[in-house]
Amino acid sequence: MANDFRTRIWSLCERFLTSPQSSEPPPSFQEDLEKLKTILDRIHAVLYDGERRDIEYRSDQVRLKELKNLAHDAEDVLDDYYYYILRSRAEAKASHKRKRDEEVLVDLSNSSPQLSICFGNRINGNIGELDEISLQISEICHDGNVKKLDNISFQIRKIDDKFTEIVESSVQFSFTQHDGKHISEGSRDQPVTSSMVNESGIFGRVKEKKEVINFLLSENREENVSVICISGMAGQGKTTLAQIAYNNERVCRHFDRKGWVYVPRDFDITKLTKSVLEAVTVNAFDLTELNTLQHVLKNELWQKKVLLVLDNVWDVSSSNWESFLMPFVDAEKVRIVITTRNKVTEIMQRQLYPLGELPDAECWSLFKHYAFGGLNSRQAELCEIGEKIVQKCGRLPLAIKALACLLRNGTEVKCWDEVLKSEIWELEKENEILPALMLSYKYLPTHLKPLFLFCSMFPKGYLFEKDELVRFWMAHNYIQPRRCKRVEDVGQECFNELKERSFFDVVAETTKYKMHDMIRSLGQSIANKEFQAALSKDHADISDDVRHLFVKGKGEIVESLCFKKPNVLRTFLYERLDVGVPRIPRALPKLRCLQHVFTDSTHESNSSYFADLIHLRYLRVYNKEFGRFPESICQLYNLQSLILDYCGDLEELPDGIGNLVNLRYIGLSSLNIARLPDSICQLSNLQKLRLNDCRKIKELPNGINNLFHLRELTLCEMEISELPDSVCLLTNLQVLNLSGCGNFSGLPKDIGNLSNLYTLEVTKTEIQELPESFCRLAKLQKLSLSGNWKLKDLPSNFGKLASLNYLELNDVGIPMLPKCIFDLSLRSLRFSAVY
């Protein structure tokens, strides 16, 4: 968290301090920003040290909390200033339009792309080049903006005073070697394993055991070294499965040499090679040079069948892995089993074996074995509570075993009930569960930690959508752009990293993900009530420390919420379950993310509410009664994501939507909206435009080609009959979806100019043919043309789509597959003709 604070807050400072603008803020204001930079550097140093150590003293924990809160305040102050800049530019732009005649009206967002600023990047625009508008602070005093600057300076001075107070009240400002154990020294949290196992305490995994053993005994003529990676979250039984396979009688007879090595977190190739040598020879060696160790190991394994288990592998570079394997090349056969909770399989490029959950029956058998000595308890009440405790463990063998051992020989119902109702972290400081799971968090890269903690806000069993979660992270500026990559792409990479480290599991037959209950509880224990979920009226009185809140349930839950510090709340997500919907809570000025259902469109408080949310970056609204969206939304210059779901009565979007220069995603669903405002074409930062069930929209604005950053255009269940030719100028477009557009008659003739298009779905339309340029879509990978019964043939050069690997032609008018199909390198083909 510390490094994340420093990165995103100092990036804001640096942007303002180095921005090449024609008119700078007054010198005193500039000095205040410099002062804030110095404070943040010092705060960062302490938070960074605190993140790397296990801080035990209460005074140090309080100091870290104060500094963290101060960093939040600093971020808010800088965000105020950023909003002020955007508002000034929007106002100047509007004034410029009023003064110019229509014949010479200039689209400022096109003539000066610098006006479209992505939060988290520097402001690179040179406003002085636009002679018609002057953003000099002295010329806009009439709107009270000077007072705004004065207030920002005042807030900076308050932060400075608070920082001085924290420093002076601390006996010692910087951490020393005595202030807590360094995380990299956390060997006490890592129980070293061996190959020995007591199989009487193991339940289930019959199928998994058979599959791993078959792999070990299999013959691979192509290469002598084969690797299998057993992956999964902590406590899932990866090591136990490896131990079972390692000690199997058939396996023992099959191999000449066997070795079991527990791998420390730092993949030291010299130490690891020595450990492997000693394990397979059962001898001690005094050798310390890698070259000597590898030659000795190579000689020991020459023409032998070798089994090696590397338990608990965390990180390894490709060069180290290749070097490690060198002594094995002359062995007759090598099978390596790796257990890991981390991302190592890509480097090793070997078979991945993800370990699933333990079935319910085996979970109960495991619990009984350790809690009742394998016997059935005579107390039915204990069994009933025990079954609930097993459910609480989320099919995690380590947690089940730990709680069962805690309750072993206990016969008091009260004691068992206390265990059931308490958080697992409160039971015993020395239990196995917390250290095992905590390691997964401690060894996360710093930039991933706030992303994981944010996910702990959602309730148990919540199904995550990857894209939506990335938008949440972006709204809080948790993701920093890398090199030339879009922030969305970096967010996708971060999500994949968390998934590969077993923080997320794919939900079968869906595109959604879930987080294991224990992992979610781990995040809750670390977050210390900064991230919370309110699921009933009992949770309505929330913690003073909450900054991110998820609410699910009836409207009365929201109405009963008690916000003791409403000015600190940054996320408010309300998931509706009932028809009666509460009014939105007032006085939440620091919100970055808001998801809510509005009670009615005409209520003044709803219409004016948006004007107060100047920090808002993510807005999702559910309301069937909105006829016209409030104009005040056009003042949310920071907004990145606007999602209007099930707004059935919405007839139009405000014309001022073009002012939202940071908007990157629009999702709209409305049966009554008939047109998109032309100003939407000014959103040059827009990445995705999704229109679903907007049946009255029959055409897109001609200026859509100005959305030059657009990556996805989805137009589903609409009455649109054609696309404007200007769509073909969107050369960054990657996804085009025209599903269920029953009146759509044909693709533009220059569709082949979309050189980056890789997904095209045109289903259930009136198209009769594909334009000749279609076959120039060199990057097209997925094409769905199902439901187009008027489509009688494909272009003769269709086989030139070299990248196409997925083709869907169900219910089309093509009587049989043309020969050109067989020129494609398809992985999936679905075809059925309409007769």
CSV table of N, CA, C and O in Angstrom, one decimal, residues 340-374:
chain,number,residue,atom,x,y,z
A,340,THR,N,3.0,-25.2,-6.3
A,340,THR,CA,3.1,-23.8,-6.4
A,340,THR,C,1.8,-23.1,-6.2
A,340,THR,O,0.8,-23.6,-6.6
A,341,ARG,N,1.8,-21.9,-5.6
A,341,ARG,CA,0.6,-21.1,-5.6
A,341,ARG,C,0.9,-19.9,-6.5
A,341,ARG,O,0.1,-18.9,-6.5
A,342,ASN,N,2.0,-19.9,-7.2
A,342,ASN,CA,2.4,-18.7,-7.9
A,342,ASN,C,2.5,-18.9,-9.4
A,342,ASN,O,2.3,-20.0,-9.9
A,343,LYS,N,2.8,-17.8,-10.1
A,343,LYS,CA,2.9,-17.8,-11.5
A,343,LYS,C,4.3,-18.3,-11.9
A,343,LYS,O,5.3,-17.6,-12.1
A,344,VAL,N,4.5,-19.6,-12.1
A,344,VAL,CA,5.7,-20.2,-12.6
A,344,VAL,C,5.6,-21.0,-13.8
A,344,VAL,O,6.6,-21.3,-14.5
A,345,THR,N,4.4,-21.4,-14.2
A,345,THR,CA,4.2,-22.4,-15.3
A,345,THR,C,4.5,-21.8,-16.6
A,345,THR,O,4.9,-22.5,-17.5
A,346,GLU,N,4.3,-20.5,-16.8
A,346,GLU,CA,4.7,-19.8,-18.1
A,346,GLU,C,6.2,-20.0,-18.4
A,346,GLU,O,6.6,-20.2,-19.5
A,347,ILE,N,7.0,-19.8,-17.3
A,347,ILE,CA,8.4,-19.8,-17.5
A,347,ILE,C,8.8,-21.3,-17.8
A,347,ILE,O,9.7,-21.5,-18.6
A,348,MET,N,8.2,-22.2,-17.0
A,348,MET,CA,8.6,-23.6,-17.2
A,348,MET,C,8.0,-24.2,-18.4
A,348,MET,O,8.5,-25.2,-18.9
A,349,GLN,N,6.9,-23.6,-18.9
A,349,GLN,CA,6.2,-24.1,-20.1
A,349,GLN,C,6.0,-25.6,-20.0
A,349,GLN,O,6.2,-26.4,-20.9
A,350,ARG,N,5.4,-26.0,-18.9
A,350,ARG,CA,5.1,-27.4,-18.7
A,350,ARG,C,3.6,-27.6,-18.3
A,350,ARG,O,2.9,-26.6,-18.2
A,351,GLN,N,3.2,-28.8,-18.0
A,351,GLN,CA,1.8,-29.1,-17.7
A,351,GLN,C,1.4,-28.5,-16.4
A,351,GLN,O,2.1,-28.7,-15.4
A,352,LEU,N,0.2,-27.9,-16.5
A,352,LEU,CA,-0.3,-27.3,-15.2
A,352,LEU,C,-1.4,-28.2,-14.7
A,352,LEU,O,-2.3,-28.6,-15.5
A,353,TYR,N,-1.4,-28.5,-13.4
A,353,TYR,CA,-2.4,-29.3,-12.8
A,353,TYR,C,-3.1,-28.5,-11.7
A,353,TYR,O,-2.6,-28.6,-10.5
A,354,PRO,N,-4.1,-27.7,-12.0
A,354,PRO,CA,-4.8,-26.9,-10.9
A,354,PRO,C,-5.6,-27.9,-10.0
A,354,PRO,O,-6.4,-28.7,-10.4
A,355,LEU,N,-5.3,-27.7,-8.7
A,355,LEU,CA,-6.0,-28.6,-7.7
A,355,LEU,C,-7.3,-28.0,-7.3
A,355,LEU,O,-7.4,-26.8,-6.9
A,356,GLY,N,-8.4,-28.7,-7.5
A,356,GLY,CA,-9.7,-28.2,-7.2
A,356,GLY,C,-10.1,-28.4,-5.7
A,356,GLY,O,-9.3,-28.8,-4.9
A,357,GLU,N,-11.3,-28.0,-5.4
A,357,GLU,CA,-11.8,-28.1,-4.0
A,357,GLU,C,-12.0,-29.6,-3.6
A,357,GLU,O,-12.3,-30.4,-4.4
A,358,LEU,N,-11.9,-29.8,-2.3
A,358,LEU,CA,-12.2,-31.1,-1.8
A,358,LEU,C,-13.7,-31.3,-1.7
A,358,LEU,O,-14.4,-30.4,-1.2
A,359,PRO,N,-14.3,-32.5,-2.2
A,359,PRO,CA,-15.7,-32.7,-2.1
A,359,PRO,C,-16.2,-32.7,-0.7
A,359,PRO,O,-15.5,-32.9,0.3
A,360,ASP,N,-17.5,-32.4,-0.5
A,360,ASP,CA,-18.1,-32.2,0.8
A,360,ASP,C,-18.0,-33.4,1.7
A,360,ASP,O,-17.7,-33.3,2.9
A,361,ALA,N,-18.2,-34.6,1.1
A,361,ALA,CA,-18.1,-35.8,1.9
A,361,ALA,C,-16.7,-36.0,2.5
A,361,ALA,O,-16.6,-36.4,3.6
A,362,GLU,N,-15.7,-35.8,1.7
A,362,GLU,CA,-14.3,-35.9,2.2
A,362,GLU,C,-14.0,-34.8,3.2
A,362,GLU,O,-13.2,-35.1,4.1
A,363,CYS,N,-14.6,-33.6,3.0
A,363,CYS,CA,-14.4,-32.6,4.0
A,363,CYS,C,-14.9,-33.0,5.4
A,363,CYS,O,-14.2,-32.8,6.4
A,364,TRP,N,-16.1,-33.6,5.4
A,364,TRP,CA,-16.6,-34.0,6.7
A,364,TRP,C,-15.8,-35.2,7.3
A,364,TRP,O,-15.6,-35.2,8.5
A,365,SER,N,-15.4,-36.1,6.4
A,365,SER,CA,-14.6,-37.2,6.9
A,365,SER,C,-13.3,-36.7,7.5
A,365,SER,O,-12.8,-37.2,8.6
A,366,LEU,N,-12.6,-35.7,6.9
A,366,LEU,CA,-11.4,-35.1,7.4
A,366,LEU,C,-11.7,-34.5,8.8
A,366,LEU,O,-10.9,-34.6,9.7
A,367,PHE,N,-12.8,-33.7,8.9
A,367,PHE,CA,-13.1,-33.1,10.1
A,367,PHE,C,-13.3,-34.1,11.2
A,367,PHE,O,-12.8,-34.0,12.4
A,368,LYS,N,-14.1,-35.1,10.9
A,368,LYS,CA,-14.4,-36.2,12.0
A,368,LYS,C,-13.1,-36.8,12.4
A,368,LYS,O,-12.9,-37.2,13.6
A,369,HIS,N,-12.2,-37.1,11.5
A,369,HIS,CA,-10.9,-37.8,11.8
A,369,HIS,C,-10.2,-37.0,12.9
A,369,HIS,O,-9.6,-37.7,13.8
A,370,TYR,N,-10.1,-35.7,12.8
A,370,TYR,CA,-9.3,-34.9,13.7
A,370,TYR,C,-10.1,-34.4,14.9
A,370,TYR,O,-9.5,-34.2,16.0
A,371,ALA,N,-11.4,-34.2,14.7
A,371,ALA,CA,-12.2,-33.7,15.9
A,371,ALA,C,-12.7,-34.9,16.8
A,371,ALA,O,-12.8,-34.7,18.0
A,372,PHE,N,-13.1,-36.0,16.2
A,372,PHE,CA,-13.6,-37.1,16.9
A,372,PHE,C,-12.8,-38.4,16.9
A,372,PHE,O,-13.3,-39.4,17.3
A,373,GLY,N,-11.6,-38.3,16.4
A,373,GLY,CA,-10.7,-39.5,16.3
A,373,GLY,C,-11.2,-40.4,15.3
A,373,GLY,O,-11.0,-41.7,15.4
A,374,GLY,N,-11.9,-40.0,14.3
A,374,GLY,CA,-12.4,-40.8,13.2
A,374,GLY,C,-13.8,-41.5,13.5
A,374,GLY,O,-14.3,-42.1,12.7
